[in-house]
PDB file of C-alpha atoms in Angstrom:
ATOM      1  CA  MET W 168     116.978 145.980  56.207  1.00  0.00           C
ATOM      2  CA  ALA W 169     118.505 144.744  52.847  1.00  0.00           C
ATOM      3  CA  HIS W 170     122.157 143.840  53.648  1.00  0.00           C
ATOM      4  CA  ALA W 171     125.090 142.248  51.744  1.00  0.00           C
ATOM      5  CA  GLU W 172     128.761 141.793  52.416  1.00  0.00           C
ATOM      6  CA  ASN W 173     131.986 140.167  50.868  1.00  0.00           C
ATOM      7  CA  GLU W 174     135.567 140.304  51.667  1.00  0.00           C
ATOM      8  CA  VAL W 175     138.251 139.497  49.604  1.00  0.00           C
ATOM      9  CA  SER W 176     142.448 139.357  50.289  1.00  0.00           C
ATOM     10  CA  ILE W 177     144.614 141.465  47.778  1.00  0.00           C
ATOM     11  CA  ASN W 178     148.111 140.974  47.490  1.00  0.00           C
ATOM     12  CA  ARG W 179     148.644 145.142  47.708  1.00  0.00           C
ATOM     13  CA  SER W 180     149.551 147.288  50.507  1.00  0.00           C
ATOM     14  CA  ALA W 181     146.707 148.255  52.512  1.00  0.00           C
ATOM     15  CA  ASN W 182     147.129 151.963  51.522  1.00  0.00           C
ATOM     16  CA  ASP W 183     147.509 151.222  47.992  1.00  0.00           C
ATOM     17  CA  VAL W 184     144.196 149.818  48.333  1.00  0.00           C
ATOM     18  CA  TYR W 185     142.599 152.736  49.893  1.00  0.00           C
ATOM     19  CA  ALA W 186     144.278 155.222  47.238  1.00  0.00           C
ATOM     20  CA  PHE W 187     142.283 153.239  44.521  1.00  0.00           C
ATOM     21  CA  LEU W 188     138.995 152.861  46.282  1.00  0.00           C
ATOM     22  CA  ALA W 189     138.798 156.438  47.087  1.00  0.00           C
ATOM     23  CA  ASN W 190     139.560 157.724  43.744  1.00  0.00           C
ATOM     24  CA  GLY W 191     136.215 157.162  42.586  1.00  0.00           C
ATOM     25  CA  LEU W 192     136.892 157.943  39.041  1.00  0.00           C
ATOM     26  CA  ASN W 193     138.452 153.745  39.255  1.00  0.00           C
ATOM     27  CA  ASN W 194     135.280 152.514  39.482  1.00  0.00           C
ATOM     28  CA  THR W 195     135.002 151.664  35.795  1.00  0.00           C
ATOM     29  CA  LEU W 196     137.720 149.914  36.185  1.00  0.00           C
ATOM     30  CA  TRP W 197     136.422 146.967  38.169  1.00  0.00           C
ATOM     31  CA  ARG W 198     132.469 147.639  38.074  1.00  0.00           C
ATOM     32  CA  PRO W 199     131.189 146.531  35.665  1.00  0.00           C
ATOM     33  CA  ALA W 200     127.799 148.580  35.809  1.00  0.00           C
ATOM     34  CA  VAL W 201     129.378 151.872  36.128  1.00  0.00           C
ATOM     35  CA  LYS W 202     129.652 153.492  32.463  1.00  0.00           C
ATOM     36  CA  THR W 203     130.666 156.932  33.513  1.00  0.00           C
ATOM     37  CA  VAL W 204     131.747 158.194  36.594  1.00  0.00           C
ATOM     38  CA  ALA W 205     132.924 161.887  37.360  1.00  0.00           C
ATOM     39  CA  LEU W 206     134.147 164.185  40.358  1.00  0.00           C
ATOM     40  CA  ALA W 207     131.034 166.716  40.699  1.00  0.00           C
ATOM     41  CA  SER W 208     132.292 168.120  43.942  1.00  0.00           C
ATOM     42  CA  GLY W 209     134.543 168.383  47.095  1.00  0.00           C
ATOM     43  CA  GLU W 210     138.284 167.064  46.850  1.00  0.00           C
ATOM     44  CA  ALA W 211     138.874 163.580  45.539  1.00  0.00           C
ATOM     45  CA  GLY W 212     138.984 160.900  47.911  1.00  0.00           C
ATOM     46  CA  ASN W 213     138.032 162.754  50.727  1.00  0.00           C
ATOM     47  CA  GLN W 214     134.972 162.847  53.338  1.00  0.00           C
ATOM     48  CA  GLY W 215     132.517 164.940  51.479  1.00  0.00           C
ATOM     49  CA  ALA W 216     133.837 164.324  47.789  1.00  0.00           C
ATOM     50  CA  VAL W 217     130.731 163.481  45.834  1.00  0.00           C
ATOM     51  CA  TYR W 218     131.210 161.642  42.539  1.00  0.00           C
ATOM     52  CA  SER W 219     128.522 161.324  39.917  1.00  0.00           C
ATOM     53  CA  GLN W 220     127.790 158.528  38.495  1.00  0.00           C
ATOM     54  CA  THR W 221     125.713 157.268  35.519  1.00  0.00           C
ATOM     55  CA  MET W 222     124.805 153.283  36.065  1.00  0.00           C
ATOM     56  CA  ALA W 223     123.192 150.291  33.835  1.00  0.00           C
ATOM     57  CA  GLY W 224     120.051 150.102  34.822  1.00  0.00           C
ATOM     58  CA  PRO W 225     116.736 147.680  34.162  1.00  0.00           C
ATOM     59  CA  GLY W 226     116.123 146.809  30.493  1.00  0.00           C
ATOM     60  CA  GLY W 227     119.201 148.544  29.202  1.00  0.00           C
ATOM     61  CA  ARG W 228     118.152 152.261  30.439  1.00  0.00           C
ATOM     62  CA  THR W 229     120.721 154.010  32.208  1.00  0.00           C
ATOM     63  CA  ILE W 230     120.539 155.317  36.204  1.00  0.00           C
ATOM     64  CA  ALA W 231     122.157 157.419  38.368  1.00  0.00           C
ATOM     65  CA  GLY W 232     123.700 156.319  40.975  1.00  0.00           C
ATOM     66  CA  ASP W 233     125.437 159.508  42.534  1.00  0.00           C
ATOM     67  CA  TYR W 234     127.732 158.951  45.731  1.00  0.00           C
ATOM     68  CA  GLU W 235     129.206 160.803  48.393  1.00  0.00           C
ATOM     69  CA  ILE W 236     132.174 160.012  50.857  1.00  0.00           C
ATOM     70  CA  THR W 237     130.840 160.162  54.190  1.00  0.00           C
ATOM     71  CA  ALA W 238     134.026 158.783  56.575  1.00  0.00           C
ATOM     72  CA  ALA W 239     137.862 158.227  55.047  1.00  0.00           C
ATOM     73  CA  GLN W 240     140.107 157.008  56.927  1.00  0.00           C
ATOM     74  CA  PRO W 241     143.158 156.161  54.522  1.00  0.00           C
ATOM     75  CA  GLY W 242     144.620 152.363  54.830  1.00  0.00           C
ATOM     76  CA  LYS W 243     141.408 151.513  56.972  1.00  0.00           C
ATOM     77  CA  ARG W 244     138.236 152.910  56.217  1.00  0.00           C
ATOM     78  CA  LEU W 245     136.093 154.289  53.260  1.00  0.00           C
ATOM     79  CA  ASP W 246     132.347 155.089  53.707  1.00  0.00           C
ATOM     80  CA  PHE W 247     130.174 156.215  51.341  1.00  0.00           C
ATOM     81  CA  GLN W 248     126.222 156.961  51.080  1.00  0.00           C
ATOM     82  CA  VAL W 249     124.441 156.668  47.514  1.00  0.00           C
ATOM     83  CA  ILE W 250     122.532 160.114  47.405  1.00  0.00           C
ATOM     84  CA  ALA W 251     120.879 159.631  43.552  1.00  0.00           C
ATOM     85  CA  GLY W 252     118.723 157.446  42.081  1.00  0.00           C
ATOM     86  CA  PRO W 253     116.220 154.394  42.669  1.00  0.00           C
ATOM     87  CA  ALA W 254     118.270 152.538  46.075  1.00  0.00           C
ATOM     88  CA  ARG W 255     120.266 154.669  48.158  1.00  0.00           C
ATOM     89  CA  PRO W 256     122.561 152.423  50.165  1.00  0.00           C
ATOM     90  CA  THR W 257     125.196 153.166  52.707  1.00  0.00           C
ATOM     91  CA  GLY W 258     128.324 151.010  51.821  1.00  0.00           C
ATOM     92  CA  SER W 259     131.698 150.792  53.862  1.00  0.00           C
ATOM     93  CA  PHE W 260     135.020 149.560  52.436  1.00  0.00           C
ATOM     94  CA  THR W 261     136.993 148.044  55.652  1.00  0.00           C
ATOM     95  CA  LEU W 262     140.352 147.362  55.147  1.00  0.00           C
ATOM     96  CA  ASN W 263     142.729 144.833  57.085  1.00  0.00           C
ATOM     97  CA  ASP W 264     146.684 144.308  57.296  1.00  0.00           C
ATOM     98  CA  ASN W 265     147.359 140.471  56.352  1.00  0.00           C
ATOM     99  CA  ASP W 266     150.424 138.892  55.810  1.00  0.00           C
ATOM    100  CA  GLY W 267     151.853 141.902  53.537  1.00  0.00           C
ATOM    101  CA  GLY W 268     148.550 141.840  51.492  1.00  0.00           C
ATOM    102  CA  THR W 269     145.441 143.654  52.811  1.00  0.00           C
ATOM    103  CA  THR W 270     141.755 142.025  53.697  1.00  0.00           C
ATOM    104  CA  VAL W 271     139.059 143.722  52.335  1.00  0.00           C
ATOM    105  CA  ARG W 272     135.033 143.867  53.537  1.00  0.00           C
ATOM    106  CA  PHE W 273     133.105 145.151  51.121  1.00  0.00           C
ATOM    107  CA  THR W 274     129.384 146.302  52.922  1.00  0.00           C
ATOM    108  CA  LEU W 275     126.327 147.314  51.830  1.00  0.00           C
ATOM    109  CA  ASP W 276     122.828 148.054  53.359  1.00  0.00           C
ATOM    110  CA  LEU W 277     119.891 149.556  52.518  1.00  0.00           C
ATOM    111  CA  GLN W 278     116.341 150.312  54.719  1.00  0.00           C
ATOM    112  CA  PRO W 279     113.935 150.274  51.874  1.00  0.00           C
ATOM    113  CA  LYS W 280     110.723 152.755  51.918  1.00  0.00           C
ATOM    114  CA  GLY W 281     107.599 153.049  50.342  1.00  0.00           C
ATOM    115  CA  PHE W 282     106.904 150.391  47.217  1.00  0.00           C
ATOM    116  CA  MET W 283     110.686 149.835  47.152  1.00  0.00           C
ATOM    117  CA  LYS W 284     109.923 147.134  50.531  1.00  0.00           C
ATOM    118  CA  LEU W 285     107.817 144.961  47.654  1.00  0.00           C
ATOM    119  CA  MET W 286     111.058 144.167  45.631  1.00  0.00           C
ATOM    120  CA  GLY W 287     113.059 143.282  49.015  1.00  0.00           C
ATOM    121  CA  SER W 288     114.579 139.834  47.670  1.00  0.00           C
ATOM    122  CA  MET W 289     115.400 142.049  43.920  1.00  0.00           C
ATOM    123  CA  ILE W 290     117.644 144.778  46.098  1.00  0.00           C
ATOM    124  CA  THR W 291     119.315 142.268  48.110  1.00  0.00           C
ATOM    125  CA  LYS W 292     120.168 140.138  45.155  1.00  0.00           C
ATOM    126  CA  THR W 293     121.471 143.393  43.670  1.00  0.00           C
ATOM    127  CA  MET W 294     123.198 144.213  46.386  1.00  0.00           C
ATOM    128  CA  GLU W 295     125.195 140.782  46.248  1.00  0.00           C
ATOM    129  CA  VAL W 296     126.105 141.062  43.182  1.00  0.00           C
ATOM    130  CA  GLU W 297     127.647 144.196  43.586  1.00  0.00           C
ATOM    131  CA  VAL W 298     129.661 143.047  46.716  1.00  0.00           C
ATOM    132  CA  GLY W 299     130.214 140.108  44.584  1.00  0.00           C
ATOM    133  CA  GLN W 300     132.518 142.346  42.352  1.00  0.00           C
ATOM    134  CA  LEU W 301     135.682 142.355  45.195  1.00  0.00           C
ATOM    135  CA  GLY W 302     137.289 139.541  42.970  1.00  0.00           C
ATOM    136  CA  GLN W 303     137.522 141.870  40.038  1.00  0.00           C
ATOM    137  CA  LEU W 304     138.853 144.612  42.599  1.00  0.00           C
ATOM    138  CA  LYS W 305     141.712 142.241  43.095  1.00  0.00           C
ATOM    139  CA  SER W 306     142.204 141.139  39.625  1.00  0.00           C
ATOM    140  CA  VAL W 307     142.848 144.870  38.624  1.00  0.00           C
ATOM    141  CA  LEU W 308     144.992 145.379  41.292  1.00  0.00           C
ATOM    142  CA  GLU W 309     146.694 142.458  40.855  1.00  0.00           C
ATOM    143  CA  ALA W 310     147.735 143.044  38.029  1.00  0.00           C
ATOM    144  CA  GLN W 311     148.914 146.994  38.278  1.00  0.00           C
ATOM    145  CA  SER W 312     152.796 147.552  39.364  1.00  0.00           C
ATOM    146  CA  ALA W 313     153.347 148.171  42.735  1.00  0.00           C
TER     147      ALA W 313
END
């Protein structure tokens, strides 16, 4: 199984961080690979909501990266499953109060199947880049007025 995780402390409340993450339309603000995103179905930020994403892929082409929110616990945890595209990891954001701010842990897991098993190290590296973007999330959220 491919796995990647990262953690960062953000000087915002857990509810503020959660609200930002749960609104998938914010993905373009902190994840450079996301080119477009739209709410495809469900209620924004709630379990069952599906977001349609177009992402930068290899060689400059775009790939689908649609995902569904699989668990939503405001101020605590947000889980998702990628449902379109070449790789379909599961992920979670876990939030913990930390001295007036919030510690955010972002994890991604993928069980490669078929030919993807041969690309394990490349998949892990891509996932590490993705979770590494928590620093950008921190910058965006801390620049916003509370």
